[in-house]
mmCIF file with all atom_site columns, C-alpha atoms in Angstrom:
data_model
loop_
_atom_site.group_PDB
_atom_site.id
_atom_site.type_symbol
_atom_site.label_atom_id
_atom_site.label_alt_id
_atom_site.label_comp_id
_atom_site.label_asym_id
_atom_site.label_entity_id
_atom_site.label_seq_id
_atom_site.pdbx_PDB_ins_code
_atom_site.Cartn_x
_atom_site.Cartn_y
_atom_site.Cartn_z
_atom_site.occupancy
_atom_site.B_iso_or_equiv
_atom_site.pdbx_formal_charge
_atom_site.auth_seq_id
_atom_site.auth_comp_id
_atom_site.auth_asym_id
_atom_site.auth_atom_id
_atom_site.pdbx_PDB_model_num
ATOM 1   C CA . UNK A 1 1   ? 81.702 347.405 134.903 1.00 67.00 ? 1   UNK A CA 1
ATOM 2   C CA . UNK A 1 2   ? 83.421 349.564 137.697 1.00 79.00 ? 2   UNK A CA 1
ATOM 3   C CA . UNK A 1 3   ? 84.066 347.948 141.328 1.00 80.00 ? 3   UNK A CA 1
ATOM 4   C CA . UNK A 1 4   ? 82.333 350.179 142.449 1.00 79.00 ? 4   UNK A CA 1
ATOM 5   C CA . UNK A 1 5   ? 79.282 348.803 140.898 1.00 80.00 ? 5   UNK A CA 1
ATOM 6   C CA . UNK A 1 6   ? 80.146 345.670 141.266 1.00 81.00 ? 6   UNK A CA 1
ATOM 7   C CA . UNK A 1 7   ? 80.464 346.098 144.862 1.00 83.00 ? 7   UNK A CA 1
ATOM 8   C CA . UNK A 1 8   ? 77.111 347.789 145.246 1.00 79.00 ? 8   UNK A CA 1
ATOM 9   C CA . UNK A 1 9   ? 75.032 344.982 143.310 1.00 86.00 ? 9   UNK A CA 1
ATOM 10  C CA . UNK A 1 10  ? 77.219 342.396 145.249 1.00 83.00 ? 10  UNK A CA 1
ATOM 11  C CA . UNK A 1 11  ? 76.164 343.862 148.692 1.00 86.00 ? 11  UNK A CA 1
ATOM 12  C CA . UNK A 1 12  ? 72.317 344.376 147.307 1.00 85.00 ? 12  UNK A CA 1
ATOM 13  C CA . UNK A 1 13  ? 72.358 340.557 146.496 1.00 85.00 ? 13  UNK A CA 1
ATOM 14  C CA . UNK A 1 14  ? 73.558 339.604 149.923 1.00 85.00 ? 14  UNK A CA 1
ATOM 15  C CA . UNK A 1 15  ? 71.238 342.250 151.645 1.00 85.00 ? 15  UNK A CA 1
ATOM 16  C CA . UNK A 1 16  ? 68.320 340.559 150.092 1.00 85.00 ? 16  UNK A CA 1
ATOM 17  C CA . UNK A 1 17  ? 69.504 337.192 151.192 1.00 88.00 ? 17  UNK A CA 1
ATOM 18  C CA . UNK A 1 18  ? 69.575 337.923 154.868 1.00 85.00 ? 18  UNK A CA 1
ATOM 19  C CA . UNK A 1 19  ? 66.255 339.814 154.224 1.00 85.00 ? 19  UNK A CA 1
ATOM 20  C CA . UNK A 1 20  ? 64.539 336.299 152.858 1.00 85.00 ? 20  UNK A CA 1
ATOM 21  C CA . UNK A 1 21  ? 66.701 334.215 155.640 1.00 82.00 ? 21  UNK A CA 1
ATOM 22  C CA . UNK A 1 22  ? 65.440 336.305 157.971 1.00 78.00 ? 22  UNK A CA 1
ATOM 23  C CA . UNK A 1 23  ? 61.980 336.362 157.562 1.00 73.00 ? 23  UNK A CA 1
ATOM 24  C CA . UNK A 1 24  ? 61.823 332.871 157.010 1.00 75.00 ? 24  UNK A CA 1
ATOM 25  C CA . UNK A 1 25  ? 63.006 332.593 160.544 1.00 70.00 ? 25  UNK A CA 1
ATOM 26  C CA . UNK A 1 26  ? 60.504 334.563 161.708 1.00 68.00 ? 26  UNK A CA 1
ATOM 27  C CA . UNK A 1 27  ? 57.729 333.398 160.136 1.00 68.00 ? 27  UNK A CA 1
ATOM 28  C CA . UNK A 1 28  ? 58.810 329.286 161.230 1.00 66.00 ? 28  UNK A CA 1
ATOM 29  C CA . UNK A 1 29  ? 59.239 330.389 164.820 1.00 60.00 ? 29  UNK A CA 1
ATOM 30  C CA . UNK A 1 30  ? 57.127 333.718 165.289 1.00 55.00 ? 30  UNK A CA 1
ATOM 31  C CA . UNK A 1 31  ? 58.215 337.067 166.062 1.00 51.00 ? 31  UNK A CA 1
ATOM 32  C CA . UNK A 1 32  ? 58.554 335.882 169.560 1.00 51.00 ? 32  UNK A CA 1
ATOM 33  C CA . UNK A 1 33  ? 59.462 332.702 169.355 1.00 50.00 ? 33  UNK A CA 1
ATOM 34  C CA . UNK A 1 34  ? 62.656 330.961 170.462 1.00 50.00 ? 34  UNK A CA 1
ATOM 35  C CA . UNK A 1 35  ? 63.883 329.228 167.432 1.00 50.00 ? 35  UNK A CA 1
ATOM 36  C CA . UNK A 1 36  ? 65.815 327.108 169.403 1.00 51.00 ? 36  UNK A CA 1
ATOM 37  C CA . UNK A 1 37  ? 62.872 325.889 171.385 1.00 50.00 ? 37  UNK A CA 1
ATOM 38  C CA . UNK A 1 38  ? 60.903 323.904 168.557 1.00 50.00 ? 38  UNK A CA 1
ATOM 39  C CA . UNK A 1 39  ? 56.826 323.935 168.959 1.00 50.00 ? 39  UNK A CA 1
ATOM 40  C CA . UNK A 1 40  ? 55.428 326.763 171.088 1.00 49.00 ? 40  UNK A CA 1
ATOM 41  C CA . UNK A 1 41  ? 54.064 325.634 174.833 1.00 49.00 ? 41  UNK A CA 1
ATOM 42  C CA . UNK A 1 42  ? 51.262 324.821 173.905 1.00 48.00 ? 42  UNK A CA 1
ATOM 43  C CA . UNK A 1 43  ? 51.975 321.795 172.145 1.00 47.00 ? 43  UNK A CA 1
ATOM 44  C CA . UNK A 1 44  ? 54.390 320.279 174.518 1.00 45.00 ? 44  UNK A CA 1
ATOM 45  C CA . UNK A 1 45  ? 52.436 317.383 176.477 1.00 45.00 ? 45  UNK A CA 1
ATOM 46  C CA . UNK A 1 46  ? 48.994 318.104 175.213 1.00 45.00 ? 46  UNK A CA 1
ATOM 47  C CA . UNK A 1 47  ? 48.346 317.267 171.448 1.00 47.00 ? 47  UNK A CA 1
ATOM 48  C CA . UNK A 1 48  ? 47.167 319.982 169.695 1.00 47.00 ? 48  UNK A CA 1
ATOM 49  C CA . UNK A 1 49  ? 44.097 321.135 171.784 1.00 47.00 ? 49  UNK A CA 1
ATOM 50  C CA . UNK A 1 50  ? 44.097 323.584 174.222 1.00 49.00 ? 50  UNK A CA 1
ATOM 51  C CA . UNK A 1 51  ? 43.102 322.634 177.909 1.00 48.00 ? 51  UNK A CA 1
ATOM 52  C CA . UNK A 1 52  ? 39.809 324.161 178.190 1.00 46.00 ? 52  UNK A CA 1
ATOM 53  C CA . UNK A 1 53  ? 38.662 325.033 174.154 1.00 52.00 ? 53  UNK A CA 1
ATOM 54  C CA . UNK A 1 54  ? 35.083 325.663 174.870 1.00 52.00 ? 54  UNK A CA 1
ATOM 55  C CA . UNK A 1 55  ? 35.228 329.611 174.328 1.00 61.00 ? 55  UNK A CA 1
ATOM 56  C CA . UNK A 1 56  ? 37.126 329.174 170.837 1.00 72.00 ? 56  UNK A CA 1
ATOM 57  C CA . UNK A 1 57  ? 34.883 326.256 170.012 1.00 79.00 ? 57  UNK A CA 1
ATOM 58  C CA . UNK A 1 58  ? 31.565 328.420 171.155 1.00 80.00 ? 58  UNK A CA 1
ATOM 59  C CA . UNK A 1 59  ? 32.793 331.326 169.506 1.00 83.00 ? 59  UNK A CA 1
ATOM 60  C CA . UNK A 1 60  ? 33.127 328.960 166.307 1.00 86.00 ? 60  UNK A CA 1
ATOM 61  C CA . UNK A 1 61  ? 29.899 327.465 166.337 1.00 85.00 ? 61  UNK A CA 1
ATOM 62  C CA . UNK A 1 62  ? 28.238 330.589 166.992 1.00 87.00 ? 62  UNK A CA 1
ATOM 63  C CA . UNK A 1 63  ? 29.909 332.265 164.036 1.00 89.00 ? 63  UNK A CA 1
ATOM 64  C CA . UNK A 1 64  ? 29.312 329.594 161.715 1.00 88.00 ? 64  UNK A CA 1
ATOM 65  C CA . UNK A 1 65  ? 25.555 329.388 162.904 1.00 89.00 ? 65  UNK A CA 1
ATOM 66  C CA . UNK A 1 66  ? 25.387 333.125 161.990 1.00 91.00 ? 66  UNK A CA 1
ATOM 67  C CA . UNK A 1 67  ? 27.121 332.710 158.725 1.00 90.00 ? 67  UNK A CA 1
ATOM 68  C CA . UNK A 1 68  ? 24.750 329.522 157.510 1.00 89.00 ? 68  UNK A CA 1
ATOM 69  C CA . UNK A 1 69  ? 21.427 331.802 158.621 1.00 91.00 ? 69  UNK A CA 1
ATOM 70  C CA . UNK A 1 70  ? 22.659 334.613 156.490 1.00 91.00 ? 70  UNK A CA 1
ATOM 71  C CA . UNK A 1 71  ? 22.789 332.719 153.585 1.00 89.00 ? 71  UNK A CA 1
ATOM 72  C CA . UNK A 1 72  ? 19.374 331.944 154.381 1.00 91.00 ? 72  UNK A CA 1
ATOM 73  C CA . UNK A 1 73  ? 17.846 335.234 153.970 1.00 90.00 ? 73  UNK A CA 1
ATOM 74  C CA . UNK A 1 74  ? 15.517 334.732 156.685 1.00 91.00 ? 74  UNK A CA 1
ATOM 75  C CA . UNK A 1 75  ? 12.228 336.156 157.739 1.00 91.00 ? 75  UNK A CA 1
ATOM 76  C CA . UNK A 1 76  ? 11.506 338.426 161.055 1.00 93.00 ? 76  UNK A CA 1
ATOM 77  C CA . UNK A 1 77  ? 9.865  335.041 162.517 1.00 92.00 ? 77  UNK A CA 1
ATOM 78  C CA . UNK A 1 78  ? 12.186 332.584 161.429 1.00 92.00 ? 78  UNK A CA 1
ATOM 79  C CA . UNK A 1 79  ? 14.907 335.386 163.007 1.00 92.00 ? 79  UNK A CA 1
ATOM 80  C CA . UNK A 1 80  ? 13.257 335.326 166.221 1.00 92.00 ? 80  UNK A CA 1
ATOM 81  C CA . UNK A 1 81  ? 13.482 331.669 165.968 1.00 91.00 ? 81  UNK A CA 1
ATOM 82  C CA . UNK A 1 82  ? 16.704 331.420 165.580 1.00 92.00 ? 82  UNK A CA 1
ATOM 83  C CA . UNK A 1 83  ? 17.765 334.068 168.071 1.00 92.00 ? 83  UNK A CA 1
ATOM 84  C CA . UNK A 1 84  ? 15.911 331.522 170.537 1.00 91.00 ? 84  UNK A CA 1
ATOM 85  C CA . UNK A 1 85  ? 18.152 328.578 169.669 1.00 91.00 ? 85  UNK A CA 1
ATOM 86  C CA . UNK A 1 86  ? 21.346 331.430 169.551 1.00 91.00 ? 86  UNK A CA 1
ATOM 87  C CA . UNK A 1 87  ? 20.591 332.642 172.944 1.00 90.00 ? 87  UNK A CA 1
ATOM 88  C CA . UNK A 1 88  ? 19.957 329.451 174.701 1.00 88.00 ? 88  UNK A CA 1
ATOM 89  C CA . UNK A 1 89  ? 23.267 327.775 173.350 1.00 86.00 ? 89  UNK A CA 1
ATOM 90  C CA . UNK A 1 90  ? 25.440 331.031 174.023 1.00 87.00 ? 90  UNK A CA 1
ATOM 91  C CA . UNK A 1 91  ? 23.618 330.418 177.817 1.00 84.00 ? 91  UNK A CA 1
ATOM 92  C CA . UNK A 1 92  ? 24.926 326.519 177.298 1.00 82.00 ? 92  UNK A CA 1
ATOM 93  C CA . UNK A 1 93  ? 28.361 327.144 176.216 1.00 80.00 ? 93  UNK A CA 1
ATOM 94  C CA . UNK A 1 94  ? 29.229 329.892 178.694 1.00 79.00 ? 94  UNK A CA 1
ATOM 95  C CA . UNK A 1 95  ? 27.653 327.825 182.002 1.00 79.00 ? 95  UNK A CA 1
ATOM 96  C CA . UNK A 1 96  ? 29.015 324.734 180.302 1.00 75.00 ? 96  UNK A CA 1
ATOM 97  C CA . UNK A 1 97  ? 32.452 325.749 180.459 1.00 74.00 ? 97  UNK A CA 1
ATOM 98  C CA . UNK A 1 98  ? 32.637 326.821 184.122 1.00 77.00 ? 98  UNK A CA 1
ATOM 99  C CA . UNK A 1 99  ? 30.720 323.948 184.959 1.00 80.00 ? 99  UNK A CA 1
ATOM 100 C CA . UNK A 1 100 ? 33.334 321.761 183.215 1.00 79.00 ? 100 UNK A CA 1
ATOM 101 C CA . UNK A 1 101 ? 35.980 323.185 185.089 1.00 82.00 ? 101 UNK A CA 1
ATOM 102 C CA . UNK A 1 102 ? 34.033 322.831 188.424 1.00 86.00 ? 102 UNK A CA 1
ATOM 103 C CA . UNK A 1 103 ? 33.557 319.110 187.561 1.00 86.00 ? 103 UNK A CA 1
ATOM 104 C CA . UNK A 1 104 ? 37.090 318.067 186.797 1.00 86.00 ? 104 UNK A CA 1
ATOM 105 C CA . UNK A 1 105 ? 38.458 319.981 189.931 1.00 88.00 ? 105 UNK A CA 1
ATOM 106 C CA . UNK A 1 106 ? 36.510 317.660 192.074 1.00 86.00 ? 106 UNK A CA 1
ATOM 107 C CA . UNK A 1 107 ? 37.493 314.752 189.910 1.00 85.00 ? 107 UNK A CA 1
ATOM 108 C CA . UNK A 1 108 ? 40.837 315.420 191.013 1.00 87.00 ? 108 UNK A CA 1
ATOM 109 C CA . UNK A 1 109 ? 40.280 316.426 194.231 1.00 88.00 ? 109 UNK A CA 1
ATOM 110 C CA . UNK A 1 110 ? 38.592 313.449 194.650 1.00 86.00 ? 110 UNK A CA 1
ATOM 111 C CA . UNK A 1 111 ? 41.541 311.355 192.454 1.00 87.00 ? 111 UNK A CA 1
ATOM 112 C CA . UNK A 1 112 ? 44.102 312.382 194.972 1.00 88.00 ? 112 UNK A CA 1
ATOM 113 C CA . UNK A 1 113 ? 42.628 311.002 198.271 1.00 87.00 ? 113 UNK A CA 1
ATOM 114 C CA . UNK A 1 114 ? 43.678 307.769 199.003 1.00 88.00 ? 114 UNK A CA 1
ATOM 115 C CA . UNK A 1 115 ? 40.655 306.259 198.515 1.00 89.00 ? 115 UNK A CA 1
ATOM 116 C CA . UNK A 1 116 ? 38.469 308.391 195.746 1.00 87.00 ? 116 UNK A CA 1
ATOM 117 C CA . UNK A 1 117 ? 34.609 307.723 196.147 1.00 88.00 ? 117 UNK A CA 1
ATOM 118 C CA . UNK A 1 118 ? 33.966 305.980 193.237 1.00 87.00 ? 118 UNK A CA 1
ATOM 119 C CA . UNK A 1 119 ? 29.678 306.213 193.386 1.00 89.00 ? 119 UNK A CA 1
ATOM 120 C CA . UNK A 1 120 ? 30.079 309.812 193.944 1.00 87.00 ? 120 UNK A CA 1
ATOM 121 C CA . UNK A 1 121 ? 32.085 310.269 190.900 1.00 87.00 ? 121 UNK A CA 1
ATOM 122 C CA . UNK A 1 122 ? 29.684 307.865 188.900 1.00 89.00 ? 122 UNK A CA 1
ATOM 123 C CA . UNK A 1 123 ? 27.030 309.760 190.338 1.00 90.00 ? 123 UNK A CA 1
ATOM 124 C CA . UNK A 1 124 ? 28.096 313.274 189.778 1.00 87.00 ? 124 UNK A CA 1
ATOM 125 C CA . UNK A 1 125 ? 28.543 312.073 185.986 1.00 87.00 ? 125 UNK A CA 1
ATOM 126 C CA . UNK A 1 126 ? 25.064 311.169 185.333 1.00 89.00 ? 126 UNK A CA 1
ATOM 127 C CA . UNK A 1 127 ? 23.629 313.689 186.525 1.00 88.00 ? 127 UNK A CA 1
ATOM 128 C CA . UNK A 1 128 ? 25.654 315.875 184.282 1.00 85.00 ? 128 UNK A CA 1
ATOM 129 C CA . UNK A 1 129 ? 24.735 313.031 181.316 1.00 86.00 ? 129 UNK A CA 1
ATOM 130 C CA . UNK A 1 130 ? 21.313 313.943 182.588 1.00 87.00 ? 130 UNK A CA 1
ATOM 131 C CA . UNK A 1 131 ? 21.349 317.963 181.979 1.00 85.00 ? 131 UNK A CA 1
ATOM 132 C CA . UNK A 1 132 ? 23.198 317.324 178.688 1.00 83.00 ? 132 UNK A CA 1
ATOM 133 C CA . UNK A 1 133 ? 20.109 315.175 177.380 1.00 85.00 ? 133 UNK A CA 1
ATOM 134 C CA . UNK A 1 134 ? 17.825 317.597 178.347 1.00 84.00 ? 134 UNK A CA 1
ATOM 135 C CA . UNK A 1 135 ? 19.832 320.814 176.971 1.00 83.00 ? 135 UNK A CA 1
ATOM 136 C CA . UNK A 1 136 ? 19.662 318.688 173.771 1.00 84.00 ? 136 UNK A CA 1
ATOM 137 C CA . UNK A 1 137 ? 16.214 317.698 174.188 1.00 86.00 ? 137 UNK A CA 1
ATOM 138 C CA . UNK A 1 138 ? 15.444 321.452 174.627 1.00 84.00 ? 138 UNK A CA 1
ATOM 139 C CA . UNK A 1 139 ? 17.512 322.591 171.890 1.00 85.00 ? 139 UNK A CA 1
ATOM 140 C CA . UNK A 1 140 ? 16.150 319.721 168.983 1.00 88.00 ? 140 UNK A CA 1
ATOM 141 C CA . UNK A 1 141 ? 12.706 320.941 169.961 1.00 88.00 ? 141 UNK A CA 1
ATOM 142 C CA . UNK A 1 142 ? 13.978 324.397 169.262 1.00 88.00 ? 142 UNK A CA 1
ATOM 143 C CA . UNK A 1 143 ? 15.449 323.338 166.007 1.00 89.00 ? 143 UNK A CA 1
ATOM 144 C CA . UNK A 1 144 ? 12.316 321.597 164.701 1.00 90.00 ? 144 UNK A CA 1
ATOM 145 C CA . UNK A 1 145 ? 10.355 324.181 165.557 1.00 90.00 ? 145 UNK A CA 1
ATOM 146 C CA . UNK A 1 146 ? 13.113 326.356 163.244 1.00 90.00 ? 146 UNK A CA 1
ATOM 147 C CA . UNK A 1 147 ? 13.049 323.782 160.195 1.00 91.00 ? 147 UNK A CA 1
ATOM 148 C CA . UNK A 1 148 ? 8.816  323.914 160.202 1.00 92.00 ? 148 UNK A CA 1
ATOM 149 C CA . UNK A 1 149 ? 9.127  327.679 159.782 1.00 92.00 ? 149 UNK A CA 1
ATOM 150 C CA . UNK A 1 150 ? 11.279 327.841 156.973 1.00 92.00 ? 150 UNK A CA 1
ATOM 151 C CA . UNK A 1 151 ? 9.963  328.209 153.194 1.00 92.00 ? 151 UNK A CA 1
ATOM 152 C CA . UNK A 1 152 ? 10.547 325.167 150.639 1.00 92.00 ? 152 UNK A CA 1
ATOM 153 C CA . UNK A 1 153 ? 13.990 326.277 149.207 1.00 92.00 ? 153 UNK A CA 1
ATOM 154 C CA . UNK A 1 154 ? 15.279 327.291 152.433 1.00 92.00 ? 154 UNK A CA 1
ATOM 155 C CA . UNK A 1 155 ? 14.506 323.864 153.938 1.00 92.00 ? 155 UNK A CA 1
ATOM 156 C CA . UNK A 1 156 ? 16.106 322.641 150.384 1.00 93.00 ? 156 UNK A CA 1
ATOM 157 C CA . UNK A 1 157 ? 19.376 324.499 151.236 1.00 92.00 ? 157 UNK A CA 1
ATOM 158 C CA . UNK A 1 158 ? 19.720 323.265 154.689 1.00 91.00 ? 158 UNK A CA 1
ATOM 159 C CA . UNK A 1 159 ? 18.952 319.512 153.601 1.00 92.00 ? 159 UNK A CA 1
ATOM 160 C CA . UNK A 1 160 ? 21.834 319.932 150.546 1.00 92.00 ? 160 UNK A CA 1
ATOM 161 C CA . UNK A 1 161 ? 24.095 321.085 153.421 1.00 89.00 ? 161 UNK A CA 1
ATOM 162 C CA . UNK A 1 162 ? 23.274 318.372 155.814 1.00 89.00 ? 162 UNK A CA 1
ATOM 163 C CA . UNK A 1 163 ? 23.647 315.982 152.659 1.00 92.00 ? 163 UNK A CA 1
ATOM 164 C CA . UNK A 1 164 ? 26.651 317.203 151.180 1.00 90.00 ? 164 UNK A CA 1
ATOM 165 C CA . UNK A 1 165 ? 28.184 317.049 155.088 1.00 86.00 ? 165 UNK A CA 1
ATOM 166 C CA . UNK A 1 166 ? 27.526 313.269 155.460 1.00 89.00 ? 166 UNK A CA 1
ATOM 167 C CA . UNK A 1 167 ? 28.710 312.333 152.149 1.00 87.00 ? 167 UNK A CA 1
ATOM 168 C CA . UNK A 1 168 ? 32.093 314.056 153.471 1.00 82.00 ? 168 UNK A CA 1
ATOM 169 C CA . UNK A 1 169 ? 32.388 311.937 156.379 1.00 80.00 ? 169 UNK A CA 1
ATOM 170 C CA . UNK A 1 170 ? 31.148 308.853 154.235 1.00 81.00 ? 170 UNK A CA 1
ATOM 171 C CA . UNK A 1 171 ? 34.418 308.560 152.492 1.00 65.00 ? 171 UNK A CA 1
#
């Protein structure tokens, strides 16, 4: 074999090294990542959850909802059914979240005085306990209303879901 080849495969092996180095750096620390930083932001001090995760969560929910229902093969009826339970938790998860943040800024408000009013925290929790229980009180009403609608094998799907999802968490 000439050097000259030799030199050519030689510099294609090393090329495709630094090719396969490289994108494993990349891909461990992201395109714009720091690779001497470690973990992005938005690990450092928090665990692995985001401060406010309500929208990702909602969004989650709302898609899996939506995916389940489809499988379902619903009915106009049932449809307008379940649009009512959609609607009213897309209304619960976007005031939720606002009201969430609302509730903690007080909390600390209220934390960094030198002496925080204790009653009025306790108080201002209840009463959000309170619209909680009735949002679900609201919403299981919706539900049942939901399950009675469906057919025999729908119902039969949901219940093998349900089933199937406790025997999960069982073991």
């Amino acid at each position: 074999m000439k050097t000259r080849n030799k030199i050519f495969i030689g510099s294609g092996v090393v090329l495709l090294i630094m090719l396969i180095a490289g994108y494993g750096m990349v891909s461990a620390s992201g395109p714009w990542g720091d690779p001497g930083r470690g973990f992005s932001p938005r690990f450092h001090e928090r665990g692995f959850h985001s401060k406010f995760p309500n929208k990702d969560i909602s969004d989650f929910i709302l898609w899996r909802m939506d995916k389940k229902a489809e499988d379902l093969n619903l009915t106009e009826a049932q449809k307008a059914k379940y649009e009512e339970i959609k609607e009213n938790m897309k209304t619960q998860f976007s005031e939720g979240m606002g009201d969430r943040q609302r509730l903690m800024e007080q909390f600390h408000e209220e934390m960094d005085k030198e002496n925080p009013d204790v009653r009025y925290m306790v108080q201002t929790i209840k009463a959000k306990l309170n619209e909680m229980s009735g949002f679900a009180n609201k919403n299981l009403d919706l539900l049942v209303d939901f399950y009675e609608s469906l057919d025999s094998t729908q119902k039969r799907m949901i219940m093998d879901e349900i089933r199937d999802r406790m025997e999960y968490h069982q073991s």
